[in-house]
Coordinates of C-alpha atoms in Angstrom, one line a residue:
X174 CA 14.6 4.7 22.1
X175 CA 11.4 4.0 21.0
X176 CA 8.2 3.3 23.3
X177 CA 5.8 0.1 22.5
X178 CA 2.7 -0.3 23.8
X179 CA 2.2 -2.3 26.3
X180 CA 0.6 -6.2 25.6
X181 CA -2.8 -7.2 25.9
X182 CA -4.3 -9.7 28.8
X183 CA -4.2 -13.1 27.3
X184 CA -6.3 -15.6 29.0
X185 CA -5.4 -18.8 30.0
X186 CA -7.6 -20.4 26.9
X187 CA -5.3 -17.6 24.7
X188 CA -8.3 -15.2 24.1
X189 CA -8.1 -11.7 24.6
X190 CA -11.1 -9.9 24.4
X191 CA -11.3 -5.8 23.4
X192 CA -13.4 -3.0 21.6
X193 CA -11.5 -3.1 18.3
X194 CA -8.4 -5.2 16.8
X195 CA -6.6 -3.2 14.0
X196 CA -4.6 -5.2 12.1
X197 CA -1.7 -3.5 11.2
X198 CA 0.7 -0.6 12.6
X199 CA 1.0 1.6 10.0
X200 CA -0.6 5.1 9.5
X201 CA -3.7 4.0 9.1
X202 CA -4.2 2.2 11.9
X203 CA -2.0 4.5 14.2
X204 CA -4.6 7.2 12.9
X205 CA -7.6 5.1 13.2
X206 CA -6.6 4.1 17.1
X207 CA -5.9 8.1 17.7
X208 CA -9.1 8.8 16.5
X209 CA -11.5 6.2 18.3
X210 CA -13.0 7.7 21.3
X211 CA -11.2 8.0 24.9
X212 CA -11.2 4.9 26.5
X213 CA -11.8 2.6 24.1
X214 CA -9.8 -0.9 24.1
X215 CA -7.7 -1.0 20.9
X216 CA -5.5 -4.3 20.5
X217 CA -3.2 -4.2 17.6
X218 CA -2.1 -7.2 16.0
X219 CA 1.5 -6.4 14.2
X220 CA 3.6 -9.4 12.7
X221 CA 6.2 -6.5 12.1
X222 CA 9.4 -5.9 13.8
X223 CA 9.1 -3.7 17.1
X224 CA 8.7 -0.4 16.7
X225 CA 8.3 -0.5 12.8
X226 CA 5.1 0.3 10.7
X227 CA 5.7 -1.7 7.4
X228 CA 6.4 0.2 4.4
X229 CA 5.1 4.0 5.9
X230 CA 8.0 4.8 7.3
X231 CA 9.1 4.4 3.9
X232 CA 7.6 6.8 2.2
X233 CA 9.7 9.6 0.9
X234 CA 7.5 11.7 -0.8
X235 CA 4.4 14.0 0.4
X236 CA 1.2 13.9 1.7
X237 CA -1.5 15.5 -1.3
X238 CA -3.6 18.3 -0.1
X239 CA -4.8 21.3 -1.1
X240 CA -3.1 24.1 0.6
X241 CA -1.3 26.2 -1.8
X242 CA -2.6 30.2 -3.2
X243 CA -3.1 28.3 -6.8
X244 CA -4.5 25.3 -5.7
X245 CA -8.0 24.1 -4.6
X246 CA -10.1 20.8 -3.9
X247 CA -12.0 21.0 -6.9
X248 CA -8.3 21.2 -8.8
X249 CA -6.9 18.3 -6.4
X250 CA -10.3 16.5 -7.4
X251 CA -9.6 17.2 -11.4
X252 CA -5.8 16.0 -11.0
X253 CA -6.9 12.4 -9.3
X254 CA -9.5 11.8 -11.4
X255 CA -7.3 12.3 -14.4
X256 CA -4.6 10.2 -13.0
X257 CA -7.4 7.2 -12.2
X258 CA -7.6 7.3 -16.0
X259 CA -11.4 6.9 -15.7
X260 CA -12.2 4.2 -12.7
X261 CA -12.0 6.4 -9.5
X262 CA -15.1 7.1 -8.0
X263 CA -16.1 10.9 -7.7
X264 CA -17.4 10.8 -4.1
X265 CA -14.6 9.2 -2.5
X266 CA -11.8 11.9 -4.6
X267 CA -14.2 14.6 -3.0
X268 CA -13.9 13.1 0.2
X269 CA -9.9 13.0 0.1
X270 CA -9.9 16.7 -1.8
X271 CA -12.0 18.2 1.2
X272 CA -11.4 16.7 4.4
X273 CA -7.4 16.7 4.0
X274 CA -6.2 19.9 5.1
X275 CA -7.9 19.3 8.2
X276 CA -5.5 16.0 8.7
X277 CA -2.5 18.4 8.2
X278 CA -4.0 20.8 10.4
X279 CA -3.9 18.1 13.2
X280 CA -0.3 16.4 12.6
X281 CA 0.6 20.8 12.8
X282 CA -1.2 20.1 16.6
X283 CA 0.8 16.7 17.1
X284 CA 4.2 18.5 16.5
X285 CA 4.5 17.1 12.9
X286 CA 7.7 18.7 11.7
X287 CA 7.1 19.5 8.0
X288 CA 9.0 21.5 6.0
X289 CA 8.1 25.1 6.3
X290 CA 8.6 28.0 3.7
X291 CA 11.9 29.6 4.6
X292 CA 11.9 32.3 7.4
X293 CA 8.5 30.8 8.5
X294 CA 10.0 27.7 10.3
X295 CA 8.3 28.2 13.8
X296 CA 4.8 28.6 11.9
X297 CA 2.1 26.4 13.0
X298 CA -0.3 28.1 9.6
X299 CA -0.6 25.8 7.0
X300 CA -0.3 28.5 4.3
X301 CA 3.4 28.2 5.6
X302 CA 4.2 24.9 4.7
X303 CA 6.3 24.1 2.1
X304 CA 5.1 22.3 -0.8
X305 CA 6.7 20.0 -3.8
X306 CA 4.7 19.1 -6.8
X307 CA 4.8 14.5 -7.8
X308 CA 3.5 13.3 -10.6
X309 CA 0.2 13.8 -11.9
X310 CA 0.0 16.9 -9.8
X311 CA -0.6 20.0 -12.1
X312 CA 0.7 22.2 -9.1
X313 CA 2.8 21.6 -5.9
X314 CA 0.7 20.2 -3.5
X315 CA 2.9 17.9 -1.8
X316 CA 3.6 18.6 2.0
X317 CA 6.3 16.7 3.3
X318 CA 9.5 16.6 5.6
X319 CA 12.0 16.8 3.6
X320 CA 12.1 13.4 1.7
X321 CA 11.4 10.9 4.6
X322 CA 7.7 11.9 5.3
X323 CA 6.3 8.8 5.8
X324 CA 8.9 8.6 8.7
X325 CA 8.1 11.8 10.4
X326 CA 4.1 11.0 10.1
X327 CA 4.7 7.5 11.8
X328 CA 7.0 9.0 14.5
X329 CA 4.5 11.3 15.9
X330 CA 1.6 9.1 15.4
X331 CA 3.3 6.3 17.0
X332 CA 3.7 8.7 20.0
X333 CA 0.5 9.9 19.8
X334 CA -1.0 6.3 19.5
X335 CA 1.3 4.1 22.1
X336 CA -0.9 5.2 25.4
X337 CA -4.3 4.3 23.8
X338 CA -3.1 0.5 22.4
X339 CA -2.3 -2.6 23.2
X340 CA 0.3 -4.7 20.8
X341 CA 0.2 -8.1 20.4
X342 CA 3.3 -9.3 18.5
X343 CA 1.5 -12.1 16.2
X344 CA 0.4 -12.8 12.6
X345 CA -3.1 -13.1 11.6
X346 CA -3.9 -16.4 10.0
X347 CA -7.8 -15.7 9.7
X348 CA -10.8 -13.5 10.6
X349 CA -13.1 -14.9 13.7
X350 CA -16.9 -15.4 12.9
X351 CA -19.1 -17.4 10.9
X352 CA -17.9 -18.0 7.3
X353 CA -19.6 -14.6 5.5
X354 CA -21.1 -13.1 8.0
X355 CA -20.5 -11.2 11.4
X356 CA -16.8 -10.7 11.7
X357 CA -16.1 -10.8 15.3
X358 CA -12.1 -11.0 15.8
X359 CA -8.7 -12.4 14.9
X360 CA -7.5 -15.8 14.9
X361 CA -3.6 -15.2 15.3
X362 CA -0.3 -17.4 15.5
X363 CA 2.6 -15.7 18.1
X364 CA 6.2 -16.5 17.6
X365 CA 6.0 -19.6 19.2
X366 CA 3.0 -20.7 17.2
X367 CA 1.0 -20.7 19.7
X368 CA -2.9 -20.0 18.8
X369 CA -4.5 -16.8 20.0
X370 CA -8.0 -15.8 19.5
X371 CA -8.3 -11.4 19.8
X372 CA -12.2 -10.9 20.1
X373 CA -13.8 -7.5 19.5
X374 CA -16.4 -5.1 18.4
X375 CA -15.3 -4.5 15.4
X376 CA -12.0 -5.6 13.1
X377 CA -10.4 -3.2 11.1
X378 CA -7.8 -4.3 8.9
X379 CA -4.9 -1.9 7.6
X380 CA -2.1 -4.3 6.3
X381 CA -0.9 -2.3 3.6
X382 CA 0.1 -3.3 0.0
X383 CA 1.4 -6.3 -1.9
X384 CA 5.1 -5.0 -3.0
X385 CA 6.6 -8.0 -1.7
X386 CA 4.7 -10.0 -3.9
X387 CA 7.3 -9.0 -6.9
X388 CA 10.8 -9.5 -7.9
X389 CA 11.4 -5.6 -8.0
X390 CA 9.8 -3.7 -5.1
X391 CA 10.1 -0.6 -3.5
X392 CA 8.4 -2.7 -0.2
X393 CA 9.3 -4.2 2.6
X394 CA 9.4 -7.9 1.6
X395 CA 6.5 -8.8 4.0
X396 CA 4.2 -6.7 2.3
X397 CA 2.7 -9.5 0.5
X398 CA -1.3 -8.4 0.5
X399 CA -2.1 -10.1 4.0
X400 CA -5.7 -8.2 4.7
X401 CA -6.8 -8.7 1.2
X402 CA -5.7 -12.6 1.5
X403 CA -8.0 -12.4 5.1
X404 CA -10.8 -10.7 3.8
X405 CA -11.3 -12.9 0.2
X406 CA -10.8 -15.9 2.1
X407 CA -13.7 -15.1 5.1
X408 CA -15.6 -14.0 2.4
X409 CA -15.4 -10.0 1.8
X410 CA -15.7 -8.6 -1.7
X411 CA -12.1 -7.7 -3.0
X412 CA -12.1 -5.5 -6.1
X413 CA -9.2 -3.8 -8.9
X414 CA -6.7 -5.8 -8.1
X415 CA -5.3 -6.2 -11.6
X416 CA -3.9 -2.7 -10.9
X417 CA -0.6 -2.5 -9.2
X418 CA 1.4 0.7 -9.6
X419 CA 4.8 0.1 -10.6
X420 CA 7.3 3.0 -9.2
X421 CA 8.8 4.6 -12.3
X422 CA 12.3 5.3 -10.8
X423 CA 13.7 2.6 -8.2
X424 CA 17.6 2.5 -8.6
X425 CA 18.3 -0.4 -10.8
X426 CA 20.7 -2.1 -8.7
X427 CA 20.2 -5.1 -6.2
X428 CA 18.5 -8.1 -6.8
X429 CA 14.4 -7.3 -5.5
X430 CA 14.6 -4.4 -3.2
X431 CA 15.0 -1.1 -5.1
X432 CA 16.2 2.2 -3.8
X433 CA 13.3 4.3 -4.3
X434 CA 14.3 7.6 -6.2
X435 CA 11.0 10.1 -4.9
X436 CA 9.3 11.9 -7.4
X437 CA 9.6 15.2 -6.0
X438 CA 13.2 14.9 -7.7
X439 CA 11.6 15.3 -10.8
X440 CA 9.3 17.7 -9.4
X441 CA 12.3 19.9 -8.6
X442 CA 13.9 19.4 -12.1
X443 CA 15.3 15.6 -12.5
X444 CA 14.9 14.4 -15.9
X445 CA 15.0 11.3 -17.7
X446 CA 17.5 10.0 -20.5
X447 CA 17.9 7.0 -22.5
X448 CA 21.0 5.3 -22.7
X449 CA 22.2 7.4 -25.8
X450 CA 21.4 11.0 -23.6
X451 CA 18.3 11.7 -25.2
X452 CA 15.2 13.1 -23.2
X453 CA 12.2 11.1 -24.2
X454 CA 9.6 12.1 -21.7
X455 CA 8.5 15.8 -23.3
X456 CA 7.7 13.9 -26.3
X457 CA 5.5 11.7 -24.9
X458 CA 3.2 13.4 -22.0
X459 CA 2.7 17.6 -21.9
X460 CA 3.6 17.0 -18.5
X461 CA 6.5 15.2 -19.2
X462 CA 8.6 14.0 -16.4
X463 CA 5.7 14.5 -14.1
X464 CA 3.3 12.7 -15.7
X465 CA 1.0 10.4 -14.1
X466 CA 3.1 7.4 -12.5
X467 CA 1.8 4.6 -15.3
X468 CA 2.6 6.7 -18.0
X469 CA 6.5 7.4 -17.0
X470 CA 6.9 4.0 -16.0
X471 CA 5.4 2.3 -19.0
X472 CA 8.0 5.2 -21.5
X473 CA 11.2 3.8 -18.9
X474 CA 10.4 0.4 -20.0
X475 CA 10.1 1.2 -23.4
X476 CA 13.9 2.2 -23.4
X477 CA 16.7 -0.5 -24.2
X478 CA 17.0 -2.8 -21.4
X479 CA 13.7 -1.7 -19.7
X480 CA 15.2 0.6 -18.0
X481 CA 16.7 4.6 -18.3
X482 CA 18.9 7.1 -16.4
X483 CA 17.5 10.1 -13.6
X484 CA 19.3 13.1 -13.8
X485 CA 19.6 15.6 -10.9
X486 CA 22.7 17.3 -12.0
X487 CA 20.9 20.5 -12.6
X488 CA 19.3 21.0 -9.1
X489 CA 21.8 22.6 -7.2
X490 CA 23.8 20.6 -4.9
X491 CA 23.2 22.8 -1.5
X492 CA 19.3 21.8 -2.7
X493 CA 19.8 18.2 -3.4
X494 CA 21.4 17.8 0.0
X495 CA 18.6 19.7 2.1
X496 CA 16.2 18.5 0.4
X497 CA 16.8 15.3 -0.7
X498 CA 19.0 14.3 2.2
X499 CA 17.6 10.4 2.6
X500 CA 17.8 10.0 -1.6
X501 CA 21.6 11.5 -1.5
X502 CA 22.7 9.5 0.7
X503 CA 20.7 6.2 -0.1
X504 CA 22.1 6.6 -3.6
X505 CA 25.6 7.0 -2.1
X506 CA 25.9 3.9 -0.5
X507 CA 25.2 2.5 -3.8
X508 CA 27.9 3.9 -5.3
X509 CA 25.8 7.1 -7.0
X510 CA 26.4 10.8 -6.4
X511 CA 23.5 12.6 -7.3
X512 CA 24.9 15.6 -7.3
X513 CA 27.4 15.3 -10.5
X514 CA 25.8 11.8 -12.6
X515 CA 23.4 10.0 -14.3
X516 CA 21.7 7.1 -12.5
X517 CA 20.0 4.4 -13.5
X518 CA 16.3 3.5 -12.6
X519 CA 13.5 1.2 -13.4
X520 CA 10.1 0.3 -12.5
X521 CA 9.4 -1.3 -9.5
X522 CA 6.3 -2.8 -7.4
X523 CA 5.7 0.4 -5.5
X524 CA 1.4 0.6 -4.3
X525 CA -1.5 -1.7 -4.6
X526 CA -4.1 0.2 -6.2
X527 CA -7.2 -1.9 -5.2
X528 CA -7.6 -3.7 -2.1
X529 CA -10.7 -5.0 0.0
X530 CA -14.3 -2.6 -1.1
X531 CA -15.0 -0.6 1.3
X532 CA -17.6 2.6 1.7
X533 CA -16.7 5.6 2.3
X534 CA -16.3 5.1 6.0
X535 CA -14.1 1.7 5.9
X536 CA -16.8 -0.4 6.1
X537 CA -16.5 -3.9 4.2
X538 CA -19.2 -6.2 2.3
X539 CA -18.9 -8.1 5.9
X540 CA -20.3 -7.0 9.2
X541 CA -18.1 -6.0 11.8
X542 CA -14.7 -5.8 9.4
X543 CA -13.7 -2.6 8.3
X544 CA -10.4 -1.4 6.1
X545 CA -8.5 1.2 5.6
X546 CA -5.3 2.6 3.7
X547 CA -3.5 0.7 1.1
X548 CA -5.2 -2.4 1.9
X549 CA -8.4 -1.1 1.2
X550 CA -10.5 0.0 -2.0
X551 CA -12.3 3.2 -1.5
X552 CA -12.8 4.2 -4.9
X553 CA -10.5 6.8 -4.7
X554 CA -7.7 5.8 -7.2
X555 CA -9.4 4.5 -10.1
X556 CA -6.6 2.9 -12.4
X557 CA -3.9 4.4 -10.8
X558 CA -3.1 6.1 -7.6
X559 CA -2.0 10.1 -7.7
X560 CA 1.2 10.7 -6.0
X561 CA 0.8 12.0 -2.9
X562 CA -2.6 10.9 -2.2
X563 CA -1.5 7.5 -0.4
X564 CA -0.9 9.3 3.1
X565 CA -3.7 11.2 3.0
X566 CA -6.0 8.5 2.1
X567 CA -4.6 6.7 5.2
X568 CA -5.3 9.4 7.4
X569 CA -8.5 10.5 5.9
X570 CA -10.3 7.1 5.6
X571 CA -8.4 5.9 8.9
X572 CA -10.3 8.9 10.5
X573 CA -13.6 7.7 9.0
X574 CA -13.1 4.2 9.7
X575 CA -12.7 4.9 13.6
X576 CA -16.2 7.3 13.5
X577 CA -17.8 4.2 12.1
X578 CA -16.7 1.7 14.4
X579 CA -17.1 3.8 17.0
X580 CA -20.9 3.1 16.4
X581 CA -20.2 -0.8 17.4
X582 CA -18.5 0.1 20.9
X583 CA -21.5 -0.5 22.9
X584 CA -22.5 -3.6 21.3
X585 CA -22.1 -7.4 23.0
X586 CA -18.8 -9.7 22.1
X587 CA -20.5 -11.7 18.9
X588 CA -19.4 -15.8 19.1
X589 CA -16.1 -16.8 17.4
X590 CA -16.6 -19.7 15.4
X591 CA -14.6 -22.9 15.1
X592 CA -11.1 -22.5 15.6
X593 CA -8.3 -23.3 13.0
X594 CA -7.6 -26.2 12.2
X595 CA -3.9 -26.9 11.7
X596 CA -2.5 -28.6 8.7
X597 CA 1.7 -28.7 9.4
X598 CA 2.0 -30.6 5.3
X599 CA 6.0 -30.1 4.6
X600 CA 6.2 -27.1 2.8
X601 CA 9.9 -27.6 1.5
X602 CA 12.3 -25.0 1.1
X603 CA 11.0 -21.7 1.8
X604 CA 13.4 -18.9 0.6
X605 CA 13.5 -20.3 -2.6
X606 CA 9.6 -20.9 -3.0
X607 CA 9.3 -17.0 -2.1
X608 CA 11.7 -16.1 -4.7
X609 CA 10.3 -18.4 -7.2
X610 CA 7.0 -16.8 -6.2
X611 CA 8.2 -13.1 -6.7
X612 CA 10.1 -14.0 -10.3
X613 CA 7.0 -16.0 -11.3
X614 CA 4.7 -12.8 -10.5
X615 CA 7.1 -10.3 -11.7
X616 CA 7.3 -11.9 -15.4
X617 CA 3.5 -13.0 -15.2
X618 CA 2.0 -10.1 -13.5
X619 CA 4.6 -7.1 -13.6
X620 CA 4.5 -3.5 -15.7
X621 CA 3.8 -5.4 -19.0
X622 CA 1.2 -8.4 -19.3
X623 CA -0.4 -10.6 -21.8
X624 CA -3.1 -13.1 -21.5
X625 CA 0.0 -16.0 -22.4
X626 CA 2.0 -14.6 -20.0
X627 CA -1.6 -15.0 -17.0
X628 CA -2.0 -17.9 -18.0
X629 CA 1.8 -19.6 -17.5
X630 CA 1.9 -17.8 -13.8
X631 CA -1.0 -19.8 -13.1
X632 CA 0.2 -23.0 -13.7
X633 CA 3.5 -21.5 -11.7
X634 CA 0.9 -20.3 -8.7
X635 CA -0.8 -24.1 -8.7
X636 CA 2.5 -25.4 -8.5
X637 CA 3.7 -23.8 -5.5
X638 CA 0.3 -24.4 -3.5
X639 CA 0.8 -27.7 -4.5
X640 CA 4.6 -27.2 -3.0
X641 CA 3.3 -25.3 -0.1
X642 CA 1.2 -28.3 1.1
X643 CA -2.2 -28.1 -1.0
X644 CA -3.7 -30.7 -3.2
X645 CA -3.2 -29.2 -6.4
X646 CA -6.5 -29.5 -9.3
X647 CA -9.3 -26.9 -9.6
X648 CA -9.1 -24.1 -7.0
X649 CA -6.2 -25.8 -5.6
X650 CA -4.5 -21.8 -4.7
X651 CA -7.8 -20.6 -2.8
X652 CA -8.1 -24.3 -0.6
X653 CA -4.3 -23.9 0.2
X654 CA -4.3 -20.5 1.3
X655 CA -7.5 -21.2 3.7
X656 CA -4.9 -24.0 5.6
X657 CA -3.2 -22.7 8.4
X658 CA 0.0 -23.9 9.8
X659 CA 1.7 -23.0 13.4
X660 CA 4.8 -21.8 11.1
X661 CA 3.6 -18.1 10.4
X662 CA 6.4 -17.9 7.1
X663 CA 4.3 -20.9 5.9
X664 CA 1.0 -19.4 6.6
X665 CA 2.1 -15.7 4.8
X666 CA 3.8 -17.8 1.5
X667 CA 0.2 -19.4 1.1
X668 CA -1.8 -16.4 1.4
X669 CA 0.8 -14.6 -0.9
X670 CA 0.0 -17.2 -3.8
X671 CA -3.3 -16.9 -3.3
X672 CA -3.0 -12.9 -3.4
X673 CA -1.0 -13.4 -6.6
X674 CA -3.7 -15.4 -7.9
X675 CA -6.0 -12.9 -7.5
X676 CA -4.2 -10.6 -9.0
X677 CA -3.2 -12.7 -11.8
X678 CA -7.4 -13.7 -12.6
X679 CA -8.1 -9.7 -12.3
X680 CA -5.6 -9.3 -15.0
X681 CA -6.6 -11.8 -17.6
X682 CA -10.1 -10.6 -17.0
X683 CA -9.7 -6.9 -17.9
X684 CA -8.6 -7.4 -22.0
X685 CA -7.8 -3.8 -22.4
X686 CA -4.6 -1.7 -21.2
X687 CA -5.9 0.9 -18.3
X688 CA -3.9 3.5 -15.6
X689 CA -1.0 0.8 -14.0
X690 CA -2.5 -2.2 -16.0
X691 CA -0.9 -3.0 -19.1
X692 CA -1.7 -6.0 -21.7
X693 CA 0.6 -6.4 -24.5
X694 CA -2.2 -8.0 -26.4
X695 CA -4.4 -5.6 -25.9
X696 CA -2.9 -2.3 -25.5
X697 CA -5.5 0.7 -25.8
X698 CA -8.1 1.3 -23.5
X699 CA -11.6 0.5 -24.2
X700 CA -14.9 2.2 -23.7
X701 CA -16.9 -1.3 -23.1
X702 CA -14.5 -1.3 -19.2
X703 CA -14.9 2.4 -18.7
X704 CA -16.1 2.3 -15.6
X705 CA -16.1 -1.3 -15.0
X706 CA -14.6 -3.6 -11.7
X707 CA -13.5 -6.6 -11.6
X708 CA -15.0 -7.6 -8.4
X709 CA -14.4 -11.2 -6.6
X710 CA -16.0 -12.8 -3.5
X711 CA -15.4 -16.3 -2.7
X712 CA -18.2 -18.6 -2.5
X713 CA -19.1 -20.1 1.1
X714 CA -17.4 -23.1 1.9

């Protein structure tokens, strides 16, 4: 059975008043909340179902670090910056490269159960893990449990993490302060709709990614970019969103949620075919099937139909099942064995690459808010993330983020603000504006792009503000997602348009083709954006 924190004090006026509101219960924020110091009031706000932690859990593949006899930082550093196909920035790579094997070190403490090399299975030394090798990894550096280790890292952080926390069931609808400047809480919406002010120290927000923005996603469907959405809106700088990465091998079946395939297949010997048998990746990558993640995804959709077939025939079946256990039988209930046949994949919505800016200790352009994992935008992807390097960013930079907010512990309660005002405009019907929403984004905004193809998804995006209650005409998406209703679906299909938008005006900016962005129209990579974000901050209202 799982344990859940218990629930904050809510006063009769619905404010609750702590040292720090995380936003969020995945493994950033479980980390972050393990790391702040004894005794400090933690509130976390989670629109998620009890006991979940969004798309963590999800992950299949390793955590990146830098354990093994032929490995090293500096060669963890080399292999990110390559895969950030020129945009990552240096300091924050170093960071991830050198302070990860401490983070493993400490889930070994927690009782972290990853895989171990055989006939060292009771070892608590890290040279005794096991390790597989993802893409754009030139060695295996990949610790993991077998291939649900986003699971095991949320199990025994959650454990860790449920005696220091509070959890308030509730969706965030906007951060608390004056409009660009001291953050100072969470305005939030329960079940009921009730409105509920959290105020605090310090605000860190660790939402996750965007996946459930897209027709095709490897994400839970509410992962639809809800910090980045809170952050633009109060006025934080938001950079590189244009770059999503896009999965290369979700099982094509279903109609938006895909079956993620992990890499590490590949990394034990799963190759790719086109629909006539042929192998096409050697010829395309000296890494081949582990080539970075843009690269393999852009070649699958470059096949007939936009999709190819994964082949694991060659691993040994007493491997696959081991090994592989959650892939085997995921694929099974689709009608797949692994073991003996082809099986189709495609590209899917997998990872947002940029996020909310933050320095290199989760602190945003506003006072007070911090960020960290997916959501945020450390510099440490670039173009494109590395596999494996998502759950050690989370850890890493969820570590850093509680040192610095630690520093705001002893400071006074700052005032609120205004409340929210509510606007309860019919918003029609909503399962089919959210899957208008995701087709609209997948075609407009997906693994291939053009300027033609921006500029139709945002006359689709104005529409549906307009639909969702707004006024429609010039920043029609932005004044939508700023209303609030005391329907939370309402509230996250507004903010998700406005995300989209985002995403969409980061794309048409950027006229060149770079790491997981792609422009038909334009599609080489050019020196004049080496080294250049697209950075946007919305102007005070």
């Amino acid at each position: 059975m799982t344990t859940l924190p218990p629930p904050p004090t809510i006063g009769a006026d619905g404010t609750i008043e702590t040292d720090v509101v995380i936003v969020g219960a995945g493994l950033a924020g479980l980390y972050a909340a393990l790391e702040l110091p004894d005794g400090t009031d933690i509130v976390v706000v989670d629109k998620g179902t009890p006991g979940r932690s969004g798309s963590s859990p999800w992950a299949q593949g390793g955590m990146a670090v830098a354990l093994g006899p032929d490995d090293s930082p500096a060669l963890h550093l080399a292999d990110t910056l390559r895969a950030g196909d020129g945009l990552c920035d240096p300091a924050a790579v170093h960071v991830l490269a050198t302070e990860a094997p401490a983070r493993v070190q400490h889930l070994l403490r927690l009782g972290t159960r990853f895989d171990r090399i055989p006939g060292r299975e009771d070892s608590l030394d890290p040279a005794d893990l096991h390790l597989a090798r993802e893409g754009g990894q030139t060695v295996s550096r990949s610790v993991h449990t077998a291939d649900a280790t986003g699971a095991e890292m949320v199990r025994v952080l959650r454990a860790a993490a449920t005696p220091r926390v509070s959890r308030l069931p509730a969706a965030a609808i906007r951060l608390a302060g004056e409009p660009h400047g001291q953050v100072t809480g969470v305005w939030a919406t329960d079940a009921d709709g009730r409105l509920l002010l959290v105020r605090a120290r310090a605000v860190l927000l660790a939402t996750g990614g965007c996946g459930g923005l897209f027709a095709a996603t490897t994400n839970p469907d509410n992962a639809t970019g809800d910090g980045v959405a809170l952050a633009h809106l109060a006025g934080a700088a938001v950079r590189d969103l244009e770059f999503v990465q896009f999965h290369p091998t979700g099982l094509a079946v279903g109609e938006s949620w895909r079956f993620l395939l992990t890499e590490a297949l590949r990394g034990a010997g799963a190759t790719l075919h086109a629909a006539d048998g042929t192998r096409f990746m050697p010829a395309l990558h000296p890494d081949a099937e582990l080539a970075p993640r843009h690269v393999v995804a852009a070649a699958i959709l470059a096949q007939s139909g936009g999709s190819a077939f994964l082949d694991a025939t060659a691993i040994p079946a007493e491997q696959l099942h081991d090994e592989f256990p959650t892939v085997v039988a995921g694929a099974a209930q689709h009608g797949f064995d692994l073991t003996t046949e082809r099986v189709p994949v495609t590209p899917a919505a997998h990872y947002m690459v940029g996020g909310i800016r933050t320095d290199l200790d989760g602190r945003t352009s506003l006072a007070g808010l911090f960020a960290a994992g997916e959501v945020a935008s450390t510099g440490l992807h670039g173009a494109n993330r590395m596999a494996g390097n998502s759950l050690a960013e989370a850890l890493v930079f969820g570590r850093r983020a509680a040192l610095a907010m630690a520093d705001l512990l002893g400071t006074p309660l700052g005032d609120a603000g205004p409340p929210p005002t509510f606007d309860d405009a019919d918003a029609g019907d909503l399962p089919d504006l959210r899957r208008r929403l995701r087709q609209a984004v997948w075609h407009g905004a997906g693994p291939v792009r053009s300027r033609a193809g921006l500029d139709e998804l945002g006359d689709h995006l104005v529409s549906l503000a307009t639909e969702l209650g707004g006024t429609g005409g010039d920043g029609a998406v932005a004044r939508t997602a700023a209303m609030v209703s005391h329907d939370p679906e309402v509230n996250e299909l507004r903010r998700a348009v406005h995300v989209a938008d985002l995403i969409r005006s980061s794309a048409r900016l950027r006229d060149e083709s770079r790491g997981g962005h792609v422009r038909t129209d334009s599609p080489a990579a050019r020196t004049d954006w080496q080294d250049v974000h697209v950075e946007r901050i919305r102007p005070p209202s």
